[in-house]
């Protein structure tokens, strides 16, 4: 044998004993049968090649091949020409862990779920190219644990981007890269609790209630008192906010989620004045800012009061939720606290993904993708407006200045959950405003109509199929 | 003009007014100068091409080109043939945000820092290939928010891998994909606090103290009482653990961090007995299990008591910390609680990265990489042993059964921090055991010698340069 005897396979956690009296081949067969029968090697699991296993054990390749042939013959293993030897699917005696398959549900004609971008438009090629560039260029030292705030290259590129596109007062030192909005709000709330904040306000309608919202659950888990502040056609009611005693508020100024209202100029100023006056903090969820259809460019609130506003952004709506990258632009005095919580929580986001995003942003491909998506959503938005005008002309749509959802106002007698259930029977996914409300009493009947991930060709048929339910 | 007038550039957050009386070109120039002078467009920031900007604004391309030429002439912009127009580096009047550059520190001959794998061996090509395969094959629907536990494909592949390599009792339903050990321990501790656990034990030496350990800080932030349990040459002292009143313990059985001791068979059984008897939980940091040099394959503790043991794994030591992926194998009764905290905390890890890791595991490339790394670390380990034997023969090394660090035992009169400081003067990075201790009184003088990221050629010169300090 050319290789040194070890008797140990790390790849299979199997050990052979040369002094046991039992031949090595018989030992190997026994160990493999035991592992397969006991479920430790489950059906479908790939085994090392005979060459690899022989080298690990320090035995001849022929011995391993003989053993594999024997177990193939016994039905423990399967093998196809040109691919790896695997454990046979029916070999394991352990009960299958997967639940019994559900009967397939018929596909929906259209699902007007909000908050989902067009998943088919995810720029797969651009992402792979960006990861390839990142992997080719990353320094070895940058493959270690890094700055918990994120890689300096991405923070520099992001600061430039947020200044250019959002009129943010952004420097790399105030940016913390996160894995999206959910982690961003967690980190910000932790830093605020540490800074003595005890009560946080949320828009209503907005995240809904603790029962259905991770954001509100995160606040509750941190021991924050949660108050809800109504939203009207100009955005959050700042007088009500001021009366509620909160020391921080989470808002969606660019396109209120879910009413679609854009925070009015006077309210923007009032909100910032409140924060400055009360030493309070505004947490700006810069939701849907990338997709505006009107002619009024509005920057982030953060630019008005960088020491009182956190701005949280994400690529979940611009690229896809599957990417899990976002950022927090924090007041200078609190950036270190946010970064410390990121460090304790997960020691930073994937450096390779961060460098890929920096590459997308720096190369202009991110802007190009946004332009493409703006056109695509504008077409779907028109399609929705036209379909409602044609099939359900009495239904008013609001909230269409940005993003990819609208609010449909149902007649006074309608009940949201009945409309949703009846639409479901007709294979159309509709979604009630009720799920976004904290206080639901006497609220007008409304639906939140997302069109981001509804193909253009499905919009009119989807609306037509449920038109009578909406009127 | 072929394009429709809009006057708005989302890419630059600039708006032109056709009714202002000022020519459009002059308006555009003014807006750009303002944004550059005010620092909103920082030096180096890429501008849209003249074609793109003209299309956004709905003006002629020539108008934008004329404007860019003017600002190039004025020094606000720079441009090289074939690349994008960018803001000139010296144009911004905002003070530069980067701290003054430090004088470069001379490179170390060798830095024997523990816990870092060989970063130069990160399989860049394999990772890019795996991401490409993942991006090519991922279903559109899987680009949405997914199962907070992680993608089913990865959890299935991981369950098979952990059964095969670590003799774990693993089913996909008990696995939660995390972003590495740090997030894993956070999620597990949260679930345990929720389940009523009030006191957690940690190995000493182990994570050090709250001042220098994120893990202990995470425990403290959750309100857990922390106790420290001594580690001897057989691993954690289970009698001391039982006497300490903890209801959970974090251990590193495969290769104790940092002493390098392998938990003895009798202690393994005693630890599991303790957990079963006390309804307590063991959190198994499966540290360094992939790299063992002895002949004794030892599976995870989890296989002995799946209902009382959490096993946490990560690719930070096998691939690189920059990847940020890991997993938690949880007791059946607590898997849902861990998943719920993952959902609130960040709504799941990157699906694309998860599918890339599944591809690496399923294709056998991960095993191949581990084989390569085992050989590489074995060579470095021998190099360290030989260098110490030659240059500092009185120094005893222990903890070499696995992983890529050892413990060097210094003579009784030595002071760790003095040795570390003196070595630093000679451009060698040494690291004191003191940083890993919770209780430091009268502890013997030791160093933790990492050799994972020290090139083979640097090991002997590094040891030779500090040999007299060690004896």
PDB file of C-alpha atoms in Angstrom, chain A residues 4-15 39-42 45-48 52 55-56 86 89 94 97-99 113 115-117 119-122 124 127-128 131-132 134-145 152 156-157 159-173 179 182-184 186 190 194 214-215 217-218 221 290 292 294-300 314 316-317 320-324 340-341 343-353 361-365 367-368 371 374 453, chain B residues 4-15 39-42 45-48 52 55-56 86 89 94 97-99 113 115-117 119-122 124 127-128 131-132 134-145 152 156-157 159-173 179 182-184 186 190 194 214-215 217-218 221 290 292 294-300 314 316-317 320-324 340-341 343-353 361-365 367-368 371 374 453:
ATOM      1  CA  UNK A   4      -0.043   5.087   5.462  1.00  0.00           C
ATOM      2  CA  UNK A   5      -2.435   3.008   7.550  1.00  0.00           C
ATOM      3  CA  UNK A   6      -4.753   5.119   9.678  1.00  0.00           C
ATOM      4  CA  UNK A   7      -7.898   3.037   9.997  1.00  0.00           C
ATOM      5  CA  UNK A   8      -9.854   6.264  10.464  1.00  0.00           C
ATOM      6  CA  UNK A   9     -12.221   8.000   8.060  1.00  0.00           C
ATOM      7  CA  UNK A  10     -13.127  11.547   9.156  1.00  0.00           C
ATOM      8  CA  UNK A  11     -15.508  11.763   6.198  1.00  0.00           C
ATOM      9  CA  UNK A  12     -17.569   8.833   7.518  1.00  0.00           C
ATOM     10  CA  UNK A  13     -16.569   8.864  11.196  1.00  0.00           C
ATOM     11  CA  UNK A  14     -15.623   5.228  10.875  1.00  0.00           C
ATOM     12  CA  UNK A  15     -12.681   3.454  12.451  1.00  0.00           C
ATOM     13  CA  UNK A  39     -30.085   6.272  10.010  1.00  0.00           C
ATOM     14  CA  UNK A  40     -26.790   8.040  10.625  1.00  0.00           C
ATOM     15  CA  UNK A  41     -26.130   7.816   6.880  1.00  0.00           C
ATOM     16  CA  UNK A  42     -29.514   8.789   5.446  1.00  0.00           C
ATOM     17  CA  UNK A  45     -26.191  10.877   1.293  1.00  0.00           C
ATOM     18  CA  UNK A  46     -23.084  10.993  -0.870  1.00  0.00           C
ATOM     19  CA  UNK A  47     -20.227   8.662   0.090  1.00  0.00           C
ATOM     20  CA  UNK A  48     -16.577   9.500  -0.558  1.00  0.00           C
ATOM     21  CA  UNK A  52     -10.752   9.090  -1.238  1.00  0.00           C
ATOM     22  CA  UNK A  55      -6.604   7.179   1.218  1.00  0.00           C
ATOM     23  CA  UNK A  56      -8.255   8.230   4.475  1.00  0.00           C
ATOM     24  CA  UNK A  86     -24.894   7.304  -2.488  1.00  0.00           C
ATOM     25  CA  UNK A  89     -33.235   5.951  -0.507  1.00  0.00           C
ATOM     26  CA  UNK A  94     -35.367   5.461  10.594  1.00  0.00           C
ATOM     27  CA  UNK A  97     -38.659  12.933   8.937  1.00  0.00           C
ATOM     28  CA  UNK A  98     -40.586  14.904   6.337  1.00  0.00           C
ATOM     29  CA  UNK A  99     -44.284  15.452   6.996  1.00  0.00           C
ATOM     30  CA  UNK A 113     -49.479  40.281  -1.668  1.00  0.00           C
ATOM     31  CA  UNK A 115     -43.980  43.875   0.104  1.00  0.00           C
ATOM     32  CA  UNK A 116     -42.612  41.415  -2.436  1.00  0.00           C
ATOM     33  CA  UNK A 117     -40.611  42.706  -5.414  1.00  0.00           C
ATOM     34  CA  UNK A 119     -38.730  37.923  -7.925  1.00  0.00           C
ATOM     35  CA  UNK A 120     -38.325  36.915 -11.572  1.00  0.00           C
ATOM     36  CA  UNK A 121     -36.351  40.121 -12.164  1.00  0.00           C
ATOM     37  CA  UNK A 122     -33.655  39.375  -9.599  1.00  0.00           C
ATOM     38  CA  UNK A 124     -28.949  36.662 -11.196  1.00  0.00           C
ATOM     39  CA  UNK A 127     -25.089  39.004  -8.714  1.00  0.00           C
ATOM     40  CA  UNK A 128     -22.928  36.080  -9.809  1.00  0.00           C
ATOM     41  CA  UNK A 131     -19.615  37.720  -6.277  1.00  0.00           C
ATOM     42  CA  UNK A 132     -16.980  36.533  -8.730  1.00  0.00           C
ATOM     43  CA  UNK A 134     -15.512  40.132  -4.945  1.00  0.00           C
ATOM     44  CA  UNK A 135     -13.960  36.671  -4.548  1.00  0.00           C
ATOM     45  CA  UNK A 136     -11.224  37.470  -7.040  1.00  0.00           C
ATOM     46  CA  UNK A 137     -10.253  40.748  -5.402  1.00  0.00           C
ATOM     47  CA  UNK A 138     -10.803  40.256  -1.680  1.00  0.00           C
ATOM     48  CA  UNK A 139      -7.590  40.346   0.323  1.00  0.00           C
ATOM     49  CA  UNK A 140      -6.828  37.227   2.345  1.00  0.00           C
ATOM     50  CA  UNK A 141      -6.874  39.307   5.516  1.00  0.00           C
ATOM     51  CA  UNK A 142     -10.424  40.415   4.715  1.00  0.00           C
ATOM     52  CA  UNK A 143     -11.597  36.793   4.839  1.00  0.00           C
ATOM     53  CA  UNK A 144     -11.096  36.950   8.624  1.00  0.00           C
ATOM     54  CA  UNK A 145     -13.667  38.384  11.023  1.00  0.00           C
ATOM     55  CA  UNK A 152     -15.042  49.713   4.693  1.00  0.00           C
ATOM     56  CA  UNK A 156     -17.803  54.092   1.587  1.00  0.00           C
ATOM     57  CA  UNK A 157     -19.773  53.177  -1.528  1.00  0.00           C
ATOM     58  CA  UNK A 159     -22.312  56.614   1.934  1.00  0.00           C
ATOM     59  CA  UNK A 160     -21.805  57.974  -1.573  1.00  0.00           C
ATOM     60  CA  UNK A 161     -24.930  56.276  -2.864  1.00  0.00           C
ATOM     61  CA  UNK A 162     -27.131  57.515  -0.012  1.00  0.00           C
ATOM     62  CA  UNK A 163     -25.835  61.037  -0.443  1.00  0.00           C
ATOM     63  CA  UNK A 164     -26.381  60.978  -4.200  1.00  0.00           C
ATOM     64  CA  UNK A 165     -29.767  59.265  -4.342  1.00  0.00           C
ATOM     65  CA  UNK A 166     -31.331  60.080  -0.959  1.00  0.00           C
ATOM     66  CA  UNK A 167     -29.672  63.378   0.012  1.00  0.00           C
ATOM     67  CA  UNK A 168     -28.512  61.683   3.199  1.00  0.00           C
ATOM     68  CA  UNK A 169     -25.787  63.180   5.380  1.00  0.00           C
ATOM     69  CA  UNK A 170     -23.836  59.962   5.260  1.00  0.00           C
ATOM     70  CA  UNK A 171     -20.259  59.163   6.190  1.00  0.00           C
ATOM     71  CA  UNK A 172     -18.893  55.612   6.402  1.00  0.00           C
ATOM     72  CA  UNK A 173     -18.344  55.922  10.161  1.00  0.00           C
ATOM     73  CA  UNK A 179     -28.765  41.667   7.139  1.00  0.00           C
ATOM     74  CA  UNK A 182     -35.470  43.159  10.567  1.00  0.00           C
ATOM     75  CA  UNK A 183     -31.955  43.050  11.958  1.00  0.00           C
ATOM     76  CA  UNK A 184     -31.612  46.815  11.503  1.00  0.00           C
ATOM     77  CA  UNK A 186     -33.470  45.120  16.297  1.00  0.00           C
ATOM     78  CA  UNK A 190     -31.298  47.723  21.430  1.00  0.00           C
ATOM     79  CA  UNK A 194     -29.422  51.090  26.298  1.00  0.00           C
ATOM     80  CA  UNK A 214     -41.793  40.538  14.170  1.00  0.00           C
ATOM     81  CA  UNK A 215     -40.964  44.213  14.520  1.00  0.00           C
ATOM     82  CA  UNK A 217     -42.353  41.476  18.967  1.00  0.00           C
ATOM     83  CA  UNK A 218     -38.732  42.640  18.890  1.00  0.00           C
ATOM     84  CA  UNK A 221     -38.965  41.489  23.911  1.00  0.00           C
ATOM     85  CA  UNK A 290     -36.371  53.775  -4.790  1.00  0.00           C
ATOM     86  CA  UNK A 292     -41.407  56.911  -7.028  1.00  0.00           C
ATOM     87  CA  UNK A 294     -44.429  61.401  -9.096  1.00  0.00           C
ATOM     88  CA  UNK A 295     -42.197  64.332  -9.923  1.00  0.00           C
ATOM     89  CA  UNK A 296     -41.195  65.326  -6.411  1.00  0.00           C
ATOM     90  CA  UNK A 297     -37.826  63.998  -5.299  1.00  0.00           C
ATOM     91  CA  UNK A 298     -37.790  63.772  -1.540  1.00  0.00           C
ATOM     92  CA  UNK A 299     -34.636  62.890   0.330  1.00  0.00           C
ATOM     93  CA  UNK A 300     -34.415  61.087   3.626  1.00  0.00           C
ATOM     94  CA  UNK A 314     -32.415  47.202   2.627  1.00  0.00           C
ATOM     95  CA  UNK A 316     -34.895  43.209  -0.030  1.00  0.00           C
ATOM     96  CA  UNK A 317     -37.186  45.303  -2.244  1.00  0.00           C
ATOM     97  CA  UNK A 320     -34.619  40.285  -3.454  1.00  0.00           C
ATOM     98  CA  UNK A 321     -35.272  39.287   0.169  1.00  0.00           C
ATOM     99  CA  UNK A 322     -33.019  36.245  -0.361  1.00  0.00           C
ATOM    100  CA  UNK A 323     -29.895  38.467  -0.406  1.00  0.00           C
ATOM    101  CA  UNK A 324     -30.271  39.582   3.250  1.00  0.00           C
ATOM    102  CA  UNK A 340     -21.483  46.824  19.405  1.00  0.00           C
ATOM    103  CA  UNK A 341     -24.832  45.051  19.213  1.00  0.00           C
ATOM    104  CA  UNK A 343     -20.723  42.478  17.037  1.00  0.00           C
ATOM    105  CA  UNK A 344     -22.401  40.591  19.896  1.00  0.00           C
ATOM    106  CA  UNK A 345     -25.275  39.440  17.694  1.00  0.00           C
ATOM    107  CA  UNK A 346     -23.453  37.943  14.726  1.00  0.00           C
ATOM    108  CA  UNK A 347     -19.948  39.471  14.345  1.00  0.00           C
ATOM    109  CA  UNK A 348     -20.838  41.166  11.068  1.00  0.00           C
ATOM    110  CA  UNK A 349     -22.504  40.247   7.788  1.00  0.00           C
ATOM    111  CA  UNK A 350     -20.930  38.166   5.021  1.00  0.00           C
ATOM    112  CA  UNK A 351     -17.902  40.039   3.716  1.00  0.00           C
ATOM    113  CA  UNK A 352     -18.166  38.389   0.318  1.00  0.00           C
ATOM    114  CA  UNK A 353     -21.791  39.482  -0.069  1.00  0.00           C
ATOM    115  CA  UNK A 361     -23.309  49.810  -6.567  1.00  0.00           C
ATOM    116  CA  UNK A 362     -19.917  51.020  -7.754  1.00  0.00           C
ATOM    117  CA  UNK A 363     -20.246  49.606 -11.259  1.00  0.00           C
ATOM    118  CA  UNK A 364     -23.557  51.311 -11.914  1.00  0.00           C
ATOM    119  CA  UNK A 365     -25.329  47.967 -12.346  1.00  0.00           C
ATOM    120  CA  UNK A 367     -28.704  51.911 -10.715  1.00  0.00           C
ATOM    121  CA  UNK A 368     -29.319  50.222 -14.048  1.00  0.00           C
ATOM    122  CA  UNK A 371     -34.171  51.944 -13.726  1.00  0.00           C
ATOM    123  CA  UNK A 374     -38.999  51.450 -12.141  1.00  0.00           C
ATOM    124  CA  UNK A 453     -44.626  40.242  -7.899  1.00  0.00           C
TER     125      UNK A 453
ATOM    126  CA  UNK B   4     -40.649  62.117 -22.239  1.00  0.00           C
ATOM    127  CA  UNK B   5     -39.813  65.137 -20.097  1.00  0.00           C
ATOM    128  CA  UNK B   6     -39.689  64.347 -16.388  1.00  0.00           C
ATOM    129  CA  UNK B   7     -37.158  66.813 -14.983  1.00  0.00           C
ATOM    130  CA  UNK B   8     -36.425  64.307 -12.221  1.00  0.00           C
ATOM    131  CA  UNK B   9     -33.343  62.161 -11.732  1.00  0.00           C
ATOM    132  CA  UNK B  10     -33.865  59.482  -9.087  1.00  0.00           C
ATOM    133  CA  UNK B  11     -30.210  58.480  -9.538  1.00  0.00           C
ATOM    134  CA  UNK B  12     -29.029  61.937  -8.451  1.00  0.00           C
ATOM    135  CA  UNK B  13     -32.083  63.140  -6.530  1.00  0.00           C
ATOM    136  CA  UNK B  14     -32.091  66.239  -8.719  1.00  0.00           C
ATOM    137  CA  UNK B  15     -35.079  68.047 -10.140  1.00  0.00           C
ATOM    138  CA  UNK B  39     -20.552  66.931   0.097  1.00  0.00           C
ATOM    139  CA  UNK B  40     -23.739  65.091  -0.850  1.00  0.00           C
ATOM    140  CA  UNK B  41     -21.875  63.817  -3.919  1.00  0.00           C
ATOM    141  CA  UNK B  42     -18.519  62.828  -2.403  1.00  0.00           C
ATOM    142  CA  UNK B  45     -18.794  58.895  -6.545  1.00  0.00           C
ATOM    143  CA  UNK B  46     -19.842  57.547  -9.936  1.00  0.00           C
ATOM    144  CA  UNK B  47     -22.304  59.645 -11.938  1.00  0.00           C
ATOM    145  CA  UNK B  48     -24.832  58.138 -14.339  1.00  0.00           C
ATOM    146  CA  UNK B  52     -28.807  57.434 -18.608  1.00  0.00           C
ATOM    147  CA  UNK B  55     -33.245  59.539 -20.249  1.00  0.00           C
ATOM    148  CA  UNK B  56     -34.168  60.036 -16.589  1.00  0.00           C
ATOM    149  CA  UNK B  86     -16.906  60.559 -11.286  1.00  0.00           C
ATOM    150  CA  UNK B  89     -11.529  63.667  -5.254  1.00  0.00           C
ATOM    151  CA  UNK B  94     -16.710  68.597   3.514  1.00  0.00           C
ATOM    152  CA  UNK B  97     -14.259  61.563   7.213  1.00  0.00           C
ATOM    153  CA  UNK B  98     -11.468  59.038   7.357  1.00  0.00           C
ATOM    154  CA  UNK B  99      -9.157  59.279  10.364  1.00  0.00           C
ATOM    155  CA  UNK B 113      -3.165  34.054  16.870  1.00  0.00           C
ATOM    156  CA  UNK B 115      -9.014  30.668  15.974  1.00  0.00           C
ATOM    157  CA  UNK B 116      -8.135  31.782  12.447  1.00  0.00           C
ATOM    158  CA  UNK B 117      -7.992  29.226   9.648  1.00  0.00           C
ATOM    159  CA  UNK B 119      -7.214  32.424   4.955  1.00  0.00           C
ATOM    160  CA  UNK B 120      -5.105  31.960   1.825  1.00  0.00           C
ATOM    161  CA  UNK B 121      -6.693  28.517   1.373  1.00  0.00           C
ATOM    162  CA  UNK B 122     -10.264  29.786   1.172  1.00  0.00           C
ATOM    163  CA  UNK B 124     -12.498  31.016  -3.888  1.00  0.00           C
ATOM    164  CA  UNK B 127     -17.355  29.269  -3.715  1.00  0.00           C
ATOM    165  CA  UNK B 128     -17.929  31.242  -6.906  1.00  0.00           C
ATOM    166  CA  UNK B 131     -22.909  30.598  -5.935  1.00  0.00           C
ATOM    167  CA  UNK B 132     -23.244  30.418  -9.713  1.00  0.00           C
ATOM    168  CA  UNK B 134     -27.234  28.319  -6.702  1.00  0.00           C
ATOM    169  CA  UNK B 135     -28.190  31.431  -8.679  1.00  0.00           C
ATOM    170  CA  UNK B 136     -28.847  29.400 -11.803  1.00  0.00           C
ATOM    171  CA  UNK B 137     -31.075  26.865 -10.071  1.00  0.00           C
ATOM    172  CA  UNK B 138     -32.899  28.779  -7.361  1.00  0.00           C
ATOM    173  CA  UNK B 139     -36.643  28.980  -7.942  1.00  0.00           C
ATOM    174  CA  UNK B 140     -38.067  32.507  -8.193  1.00  0.00           C
ATOM    175  CA  UNK B 141     -40.298  31.773  -5.206  1.00  0.00           C
ATOM    176  CA  UNK B 142     -37.221  30.938  -3.124  1.00  0.00           C
ATOM    177  CA  UNK B 143     -35.899  34.480  -3.658  1.00  0.00           C
ATOM    178  CA  UNK B 144     -38.668  35.672  -1.308  1.00  0.00           C
ATOM    179  CA  UNK B 145     -38.394  35.602   2.475  1.00  0.00           C
ATOM    180  CA  UNK B 152     -34.937  23.014   3.192  1.00  0.00           C
ATOM    181  CA  UNK B 156     -31.456  18.231   4.421  1.00  0.00           C
ATOM    182  CA  UNK B 157     -27.878  18.182   3.163  1.00  0.00           C
ATOM    183  CA  UNK B 159     -28.561  16.671   8.398  1.00  0.00           C
ATOM    184  CA  UNK B 160     -26.954  14.050   6.186  1.00  0.00           C
ATOM    185  CA  UNK B 161     -23.511  15.559   6.617  1.00  0.00           C
ATOM    186  CA  UNK B 162     -23.768  15.788  10.411  1.00  0.00           C
ATOM    187  CA  UNK B 163     -24.988  12.219  10.615  1.00  0.00           C
ATOM    188  CA  UNK B 164     -22.212  10.941   8.372  1.00  0.00           C
ATOM    189  CA  UNK B 165     -19.281  12.936   9.743  1.00  0.00           C
ATOM    190  CA  UNK B 166     -20.290  13.670  13.331  1.00  0.00           C
ATOM    191  CA  UNK B 167     -22.650  10.776  14.221  1.00  0.00           C
ATOM    192  CA  UNK B 168     -25.299  13.361  15.041  1.00  0.00           C
ATOM    193  CA  UNK B 169     -28.947  12.394  15.385  1.00  0.00           C
ATOM    194  CA  UNK B 170     -29.930  15.062  12.887  1.00  0.00           C
ATOM    195  CA  UNK B 171     -33.160  15.627  10.995  1.00  0.00           C
ATOM    196  CA  UNK B 172     -33.850  18.777   8.952  1.00  0.00           C
ATOM    197  CA  UNK B 173     -36.670  19.804  11.310  1.00  0.00           C
ATOM    198  CA  UNK B 179     -24.815  33.220  10.450  1.00  0.00           C
ATOM    199  CA  UNK B 182     -22.013  34.042  17.548  1.00  0.00           C
ATOM    200  CA  UNK B 183     -25.581  34.171  16.273  1.00  0.00           C
ATOM    201  CA  UNK B 184     -26.068  30.516  17.134  1.00  0.00           C
ATOM    202  CA  UNK B 186     -27.403  34.104  20.969  1.00  0.00           C
ATOM    203  CA  UNK B 190     -32.641  33.326  24.097  1.00  0.00           C
ATOM    204  CA  UNK B 194     -37.600  31.777  27.506  1.00  0.00           C
ATOM    205  CA  UNK B 214     -19.054  38.660  23.007  1.00  0.00           C
ATOM    206  CA  UNK B 215     -20.419  35.300  24.090  1.00  0.00           C
ATOM    207  CA  UNK B 217     -21.735  39.643  27.003  1.00  0.00           C
ATOM    208  CA  UNK B 218     -24.637  38.071  25.124  1.00  0.00           C
ATOM    209  CA  UNK B 221     -27.447  41.013  28.275  1.00  0.00           C
ATOM    210  CA  UNK B 290     -13.164  18.722  11.528  1.00  0.00           C
ATOM    211  CA  UNK B 292      -8.303  15.689  14.330  1.00  0.00           C
ATOM    212  CA  UNK B 294      -5.296  11.221  16.467  1.00  0.00           C
ATOM    213  CA  UNK B 295      -6.890   7.903  15.621  1.00  0.00           C
ATOM    214  CA  UNK B 296     -10.015   8.164  17.767  1.00  0.00           C
ATOM    215  CA  UNK B 297     -13.123   9.340  15.932  1.00  0.00           C
ATOM    216  CA  UNK B 298     -15.490  10.935  18.394  1.00  0.00           C
ATOM    217  CA  UNK B 299     -18.951  12.017  17.367  1.00  0.00           C
ATOM    218  CA  UNK B 300     -20.943  14.877  18.800  1.00  0.00           C
ATOM    219  CA  UNK B 314     -19.950  26.960  11.684  1.00  0.00           C
ATOM    220  CA  UNK B 316     -15.818  29.984   9.940  1.00  0.00           C
ATOM    221  CA  UNK B 317     -12.954  27.565  10.627  1.00  0.00           C
ATOM    222  CA  UNK B 320     -13.495  31.371   6.343  1.00  0.00           C
ATOM    223  CA  UNK B 321     -15.136  33.715   8.855  1.00  0.00           C
ATOM    224  CA  UNK B 322     -16.112  36.005   5.946  1.00  0.00           C
ATOM    225  CA  UNK B 323     -18.777  33.520   4.795  1.00  0.00           C
ATOM    226  CA  UNK B 324     -20.933  33.896   7.944  1.00  0.00           C
ATOM    227  CA  UNK B 340     -38.793  32.024  16.230  1.00  0.00           C
ATOM    228  CA  UNK B 341     -35.850  34.055  17.542  1.00  0.00           C
ATOM    229  CA  UNK B 343     -37.299  35.044  12.531  1.00  0.00           C
ATOM    230  CA  UNK B 344     -37.535  38.066  14.832  1.00  0.00           C
ATOM    231  CA  UNK B 345     -33.798  38.701  14.705  1.00  0.00           C
ATOM    232  CA  UNK B 346     -33.142  38.727  10.972  1.00  0.00           C
ATOM    233  CA  UNK B 347     -35.781  36.698   9.085  1.00  0.00           C
ATOM    234  CA  UNK B 348     -33.293  34.055   8.022  1.00  0.00           C
ATOM    235  CA  UNK B 349     -29.849  33.907   6.459  1.00  0.00           C
ATOM    236  CA  UNK B 350     -29.035  34.573   2.805  1.00  0.00           C
ATOM    237  CA  UNK B 351     -30.800  31.948   0.711  1.00  0.00           C
ATOM    238  CA  UNK B 352     -28.240  32.234  -2.059  1.00  0.00           C
ATOM    239  CA  UNK B 353     -25.363  31.583   0.337  1.00  0.00           C
ATOM    240  CA  UNK B 361     -21.558  19.899   0.668  1.00  0.00           C
ATOM    241  CA  UNK B 362     -23.581  17.879  -1.806  1.00  0.00           C
ATOM    242  CA  UNK B 363     -20.956  17.917  -4.542  1.00  0.00           C
ATOM    243  CA  UNK B 364     -18.215  16.556  -2.279  1.00  0.00           C
ATOM    244  CA  UNK B 365     -16.126  19.713  -2.717  1.00  0.00           C
ATOM    245  CA  UNK B 367     -15.099  17.169   1.992  1.00  0.00           C
ATOM    246  CA  UNK B 368     -12.306  17.564  -0.532  1.00  0.00           C
ATOM    247  CA  UNK B 371      -9.016  16.765   3.347  1.00  0.00           C
ATOM    248  CA  UNK B 374      -6.218  18.484   7.288  1.00  0.00           C
ATOM    249  CA  UNK B 453      -3.008  31.119   9.535  1.00  0.00           C
TER     250      UNK B 453
END
